[in-house]
PDB file of C-alpha atoms in Angstrom:
ATOM      1  CA  UNK A 186     130.631  43.489  86.079  1.00  0.00           C
ATOM      2  CA  UNK A 187     131.203  45.083  89.415  1.00  0.00           C
ATOM      3  CA  UNK A 188     128.112  46.618  91.122  1.00  0.00           C
ATOM      4  CA  UNK A 189     128.166  50.373  91.524  1.00  0.00           C
ATOM      5  CA  UNK A 190     128.699  51.466  95.154  1.00  0.00           C
ATOM      6  CA  UNK A 191     125.485  52.375  96.970  1.00  0.00           C
ATOM      7  CA  UNK A 192     124.840  55.941  98.078  1.00  0.00           C
ATOM      8  CA  UNK A 193     125.466  56.574 101.767  1.00  0.00           C
ATOM      9  CA  UNK A 194     122.585  55.743 104.065  1.00  0.00           C
ATOM     10  CA  UNK A 195     120.922  52.991 102.023  1.00  0.00           C
ATOM     11  CA  UNK A 196     121.303  49.272 101.545  1.00  0.00           C
ATOM     12  CA  UNK A 197     120.528  47.187  98.455  1.00  0.00           C
ATOM     13  CA  UNK A 198     116.881  46.711  99.495  1.00  0.00           C
ATOM     14  CA  UNK A 199     116.409  50.481  99.924  1.00  0.00           C
ATOM     15  CA  UNK A 200     118.039  51.015  96.538  1.00  0.00           C
ATOM     16  CA  UNK A 201     115.722  48.481  94.907  1.00  0.00           C
ATOM     17  CA  UNK A 202     112.723  50.168  96.548  1.00  0.00           C
ATOM     18  CA  UNK A 203     113.773  53.610  95.277  1.00  0.00           C
ATOM     19  CA  UNK A 204     114.394  52.262  91.771  1.00  0.00           C
ATOM     20  CA  UNK A 205     111.011  50.508  91.791  1.00  0.00           C
ATOM     21  CA  UNK A 206     109.205  53.720  92.788  1.00  0.00           C
ATOM     22  CA  UNK A 207     110.726  55.510  89.772  1.00  0.00           C
ATOM     23  CA  UNK A 208     108.517  53.341  87.589  1.00  0.00           C
ATOM     24  CA  UNK A 209     105.302  54.572  89.152  1.00  0.00           C
ATOM     25  CA  UNK A 210     103.066  54.127  92.143  1.00  0.00           C
ATOM     26  CA  UNK A 211     100.301  51.520  92.081  1.00  0.00           C
ATOM     27  CA  UNK A 212      96.785  52.918  92.270  1.00  0.00           C
ATOM     28  CA  UNK A 213      95.007  50.297  94.355  1.00  0.00           C
ATOM     29  CA  UNK A 214      93.646  49.765  97.859  1.00  0.00           C
ATOM     30  CA  UNK A 215      96.996  48.624  99.284  1.00  0.00           C
ATOM     31  CA  UNK A 216      99.781  50.084  97.148  1.00  0.00           C
ATOM     32  CA  UNK A 217     102.549  49.386  99.652  1.00  0.00           C
ATOM     33  CA  UNK A 218     101.558  45.705  99.756  1.00  0.00           C
ATOM     34  CA  UNK A 219     101.751  45.564  95.958  1.00  0.00           C
ATOM     35  CA  UNK A 220     105.168  47.264  95.991  1.00  0.00           C
ATOM     36  CA  UNK A 221     106.292  44.747  98.597  1.00  0.00           C
ATOM     37  CA  UNK A 222     105.063  41.829  96.476  1.00  0.00           C
ATOM     38  CA  UNK A 223     107.155  43.052  93.554  1.00  0.00           C
ATOM     39  CA  UNK A 224     110.248  43.284  95.750  1.00  0.00           C
ATOM     40  CA  UNK A 225     109.724  40.256  97.985  1.00  0.00           C
ATOM     41  CA  UNK A 226     108.947  42.404 101.040  1.00  0.00           C
ATOM     42  CA  UNK A 227     106.016  42.698 103.384  1.00  0.00           C
ATOM     43  CA  UNK A 228     103.802  45.777 103.379  1.00  0.00           C
ATOM     44  CA  UNK A 229     104.993  46.813 106.856  1.00  0.00           C
ATOM     45  CA  UNK A 230     108.655  46.570 105.807  1.00  0.00           C
ATOM     46  CA  UNK A 231     108.024  48.762 102.751  1.00  0.00           C
ATOM     47  CA  UNK A 232     106.329  51.376 104.935  1.00  0.00           C
ATOM     48  CA  UNK A 233     109.057  51.245 107.580  1.00  0.00           C
ATOM     49  CA  UNK A 234     111.819  51.568 105.000  1.00  0.00           C
ATOM     50  CA  UNK A 235     110.100  54.559 103.390  1.00  0.00           C
ATOM     51  CA  UNK A 236     109.630  56.206 106.803  1.00  0.00           C
ATOM     52  CA  UNK A 237     113.330  55.688 107.572  1.00  0.00           C
ATOM     53  CA  UNK A 238     114.429  57.021 104.173  1.00  0.00           C
ATOM     54  CA  UNK A 239     112.283  60.131 104.676  1.00  0.00           C
ATOM     55  CA  UNK A 240     113.414  60.636 108.295  1.00  0.00           C
ATOM     56  CA  UNK A 241     117.092  60.333 107.341  1.00  0.00           C
ATOM     57  CA  UNK A 242     116.749  62.784 104.454  1.00  0.00           C
ATOM     58  CA  UNK A 243     117.749  60.242 101.793  1.00  0.00           C
ATOM     59  CA  UNK A 244     114.268  60.889 100.386  1.00  0.00           C
ATOM     60  CA  UNK A 245     112.903  64.384 100.864  1.00  0.00           C
ATOM     61  CA  UNK A 246     109.353  63.638  99.766  1.00  0.00           C
ATOM     62  CA  UNK A 247     107.176  60.902  98.407  1.00  0.00           C
ATOM     63  CA  UNK A 248     104.366  62.168  96.246  1.00  0.00           C
ATOM     64  CA  UNK A 249     103.095  62.847  92.787  1.00  0.00           C
ATOM     65  CA  UNK A 250     104.445  65.292  90.245  1.00  0.00           C
ATOM     66  CA  UNK A 251     101.824  67.030  88.178  1.00  0.00           C
ATOM     67  CA  UNK A 252     101.365  70.062  85.978  1.00  0.00           C
ATOM     68  CA  UNK A 253      99.663  72.580  88.216  1.00  0.00           C
ATOM     69  CA  UNK A 254      98.305  74.603  85.287  1.00  0.00           C
ATOM     70  CA  UNK A 255      96.299  71.597  84.089  1.00  0.00           C
ATOM     71  CA  UNK A 256      94.700  71.476  87.528  1.00  0.00           C
ATOM     72  CA  UNK A 257      93.772  75.172  87.257  1.00  0.00           C
ATOM     73  CA  UNK A 258      96.655  76.532  89.349  1.00  0.00           C
ATOM     74  CA  UNK A 259      99.796  78.555  88.724  1.00  0.00           C
ATOM     75  CA  UNK A 260     103.438  78.486  89.673  1.00  0.00           C
ATOM     76  CA  UNK A 261     106.548  80.598  89.305  1.00  0.00           C
ATOM     77  CA  UNK A 262     110.286  80.063  89.581  1.00  0.00           C
ATOM     78  CA  UNK A 263     111.683  83.047  91.466  1.00  0.00           C
ATOM     79  CA  UNK A 264     114.989  84.265  92.844  1.00  0.00           C
ATOM     80  CA  UNK A 265     116.316  86.790  95.317  1.00  0.00           C
ATOM     81  CA  UNK A 266     119.673  88.476  95.763  1.00  0.00           C
ATOM     82  CA  UNK A 267     120.085  88.109  99.509  1.00  0.00           C
ATOM     83  CA  UNK A 268     122.926  89.654 101.504  1.00  0.00           C
ATOM     84  CA  UNK A 269     124.832  86.709 103.019  1.00  0.00           C
ATOM     85  CA  UNK A 270     124.369  87.975 106.575  1.00  0.00           C
ATOM     86  CA  UNK A 271     120.574  87.956 106.092  1.00  0.00           C
ATOM     87  CA  UNK A 272     120.275  84.663 104.220  1.00  0.00           C
ATOM     88  CA  UNK A 273     118.861  82.531 107.052  1.00  0.00           C
ATOM     89  CA  UNK A 274     116.419  85.227 108.173  1.00  0.00           C
ATOM     90  CA  UNK A 275     115.171  85.812 104.618  1.00  0.00           C
ATOM     91  CA  UNK A 276     114.884  82.060 104.027  1.00  0.00           C
ATOM     92  CA  UNK A 277     112.646  81.827 107.108  1.00  0.00           C
ATOM     93  CA  UNK A 278     110.478  84.698 105.808  1.00  0.00           C
ATOM     94  CA  UNK A 279     110.150  83.127 102.359  1.00  0.00           C
ATOM     95  CA  UNK A 280     109.533  79.631 103.707  1.00  0.00           C
ATOM     96  CA  UNK A 281     106.761  80.908 105.979  1.00  0.00           C
ATOM     97  CA  UNK A 282     104.543  81.284 102.894  1.00  0.00           C
ATOM     98  CA  UNK A 283     102.400  78.234 102.151  1.00  0.00           C
ATOM     99  CA  UNK A 284     102.851  78.912  98.432  1.00  0.00           C
ATOM    100  CA  UNK A 285     106.603  78.155  98.625  1.00  0.00           C
ATOM    101  CA  UNK A 286     107.092  74.650  97.260  1.00  0.00           C
ATOM    102  CA  UNK A 287     110.841  74.577  97.838  1.00  0.00           C
ATOM    103  CA  UNK A 288     113.712  76.976  98.396  1.00  0.00           C
ATOM    104  CA  UNK A 289     117.403  76.501  97.813  1.00  0.00           C
ATOM    105  CA  UNK A 290     120.702  78.382  97.967  1.00  0.00           C
ATOM    106  CA  UNK A 291     122.881  78.945  94.901  1.00  0.00           C
ATOM    107  CA  UNK A 292     126.398  80.271  94.513  1.00  0.00           C
ATOM    108  CA  UNK A 293     125.427  83.174  92.281  1.00  0.00           C
ATOM    109  CA  UNK A 294     124.426  86.813  92.589  1.00  0.00           C
ATOM    110  CA  UNK A 295     120.850  85.525  92.729  1.00  0.00           C
ATOM    111  CA  UNK A 296     121.606  83.232  95.641  1.00  0.00           C
ATOM    112  CA  UNK A 297     118.110  82.172  96.775  1.00  0.00           C
ATOM    113  CA  UNK A 298     115.812  80.350  94.357  1.00  0.00           C
ATOM    114  CA  UNK A 299     112.319  79.155  95.165  1.00  0.00           C
ATOM    115  CA  UNK A 300     109.151  77.936  93.505  1.00  0.00           C
ATOM    116  CA  UNK A 301     105.741  79.407  94.249  1.00  0.00           C
ATOM    117  CA  UNK A 302     102.679  77.269  93.566  1.00  0.00           C
ATOM    118  CA  UNK A 303      99.065  78.251  94.184  1.00  0.00           C
ATOM    119  CA  UNK A 304      95.488  77.803  93.056  1.00  0.00           C
ATOM    120  CA  UNK A 305      95.574  80.934  90.859  1.00  0.00           C
ATOM    121  CA  UNK A 306      98.005  83.387  89.268  1.00  0.00           C
ATOM    122  CA  UNK A 307      96.610  86.176  91.458  1.00  0.00           C
ATOM    123  CA  UNK A 308      97.665  84.214  94.559  1.00  0.00           C
ATOM    124  CA  UNK A 309     101.200  83.753  93.191  1.00  0.00           C
ATOM    125  CA  UNK A 310     101.398  87.478  92.368  1.00  0.00           C
ATOM    126  CA  UNK A 311     100.190  88.409  95.868  1.00  0.00           C
ATOM    127  CA  UNK A 312     102.820  86.134  97.412  1.00  0.00           C
ATOM    128  CA  UNK A 313     105.568  87.788  95.339  1.00  0.00           C
ATOM    129  CA  UNK A 314     104.416  91.220  96.559  1.00  0.00           C
ATOM    130  CA  UNK A 315     104.285  89.984 100.174  1.00  0.00           C
ATOM    131  CA  UNK A 316     107.818  88.552 100.010  1.00  0.00           C
ATOM    132  CA  UNK A 317     109.116  91.811  98.553  1.00  0.00           C
ATOM    133  CA  UNK A 318     107.391  93.831 101.279  1.00  0.00           C
ATOM    134  CA  UNK A 319     108.572  91.545 104.101  1.00  0.00           C
ATOM    135  CA  UNK A 320     112.187  91.224 102.962  1.00  0.00           C
ATOM    136  CA  UNK A 321     112.744  94.584 101.275  1.00  0.00           C
ATOM    137  CA  UNK A 322     114.269  92.652  98.357  1.00  0.00           C
ATOM    138  CA  UNK A 323     113.168  92.488  94.730  1.00  0.00           C
ATOM    139  CA  UNK A 324     111.813  89.128  93.612  1.00  0.00           C
ATOM    140  CA  UNK A 325     113.149  88.159  90.186  1.00  0.00           C
ATOM    141  CA  UNK A 326     110.410  86.210  88.408  1.00  0.00           C
ATOM    142  CA  UNK A 327     111.105  83.541  85.808  1.00  0.00           C
ATOM    143  CA  UNK A 328     107.777  82.420  84.365  1.00  0.00           C
ATOM    144  CA  UNK A 329     107.719  79.247  82.292  1.00  0.00           C
ATOM    145  CA  UNK A 330     107.979  79.931  78.591  1.00  0.00           C
ATOM    146  CA  UNK A 331     107.985  76.363  77.341  1.00  0.00           C
ATOM    147  CA  UNK A 332     107.427  72.928  78.860  1.00  0.00           C
ATOM    148  CA  UNK A 333     110.216  70.352  78.730  1.00  0.00           C
ATOM    149  CA  UNK A 334     109.888  66.780  79.919  1.00  0.00           C
ATOM    150  CA  UNK A 335     113.144  65.638  81.460  1.00  0.00           C
ATOM    151  CA  UNK A 336     112.981  62.373  83.330  1.00  0.00           C
ATOM    152  CA  UNK A 337     115.778  62.309  85.857  1.00  0.00           C
ATOM    153  CA  UNK A 338     116.594  58.812  87.023  1.00  0.00           C
ATOM    154  CA  UNK A 339     119.395  58.162  89.403  1.00  0.00           C
ATOM    155  CA  UNK A 340     119.504  54.386  89.627  1.00  0.00           C
ATOM    156  CA  UNK A 341     120.820  53.303  92.990  1.00  0.00           C
ATOM    157  CA  UNK A 342     120.759  49.557  92.454  1.00  0.00           C
ATOM    158  CA  UNK A 343     122.051  48.887  88.961  1.00  0.00           C
ATOM    159  CA  UNK A 344     125.366  47.496  87.842  1.00  0.00           C
ATOM    160  CA  UNK A 345     127.699  49.665  85.796  1.00  0.00           C
ATOM    161  CA  UNK A 346     127.706  49.125  82.064  1.00  0.00           C
TER     162      UNK A 346
END
């Protein structure tokens, strides 16, 4: 079998590191040392590789995923219909809110989608009202109706089958 080509910007060690992190993060005093042990790397090399992957944009974040409602918080998927000429300015206004977890452009009438996350529903609602007031645009809210668990794995270091 021929190995699948690696994504741009990573080598086989980076790919193995990313694949390994998909399986969880060790909860111990020196997690990066334990990750390194599993991959035959030193702790410093693991940390340096992760820093480089984050700095280059190959990885955009390294952190936990959790259900904010179980922690007492609230979130909302929201969208705006932004005139193309105002897109960058509106994105800056939206992104200025600490409650904005991420924001992305779509090729659709509703061309800006973002997630709001906060400690309480009232805080999310206040942020929606603030964004509407600041931008002059209606926020389209898409509250969660049902939870789905979809584990997305994009193996970077596996051979084709």
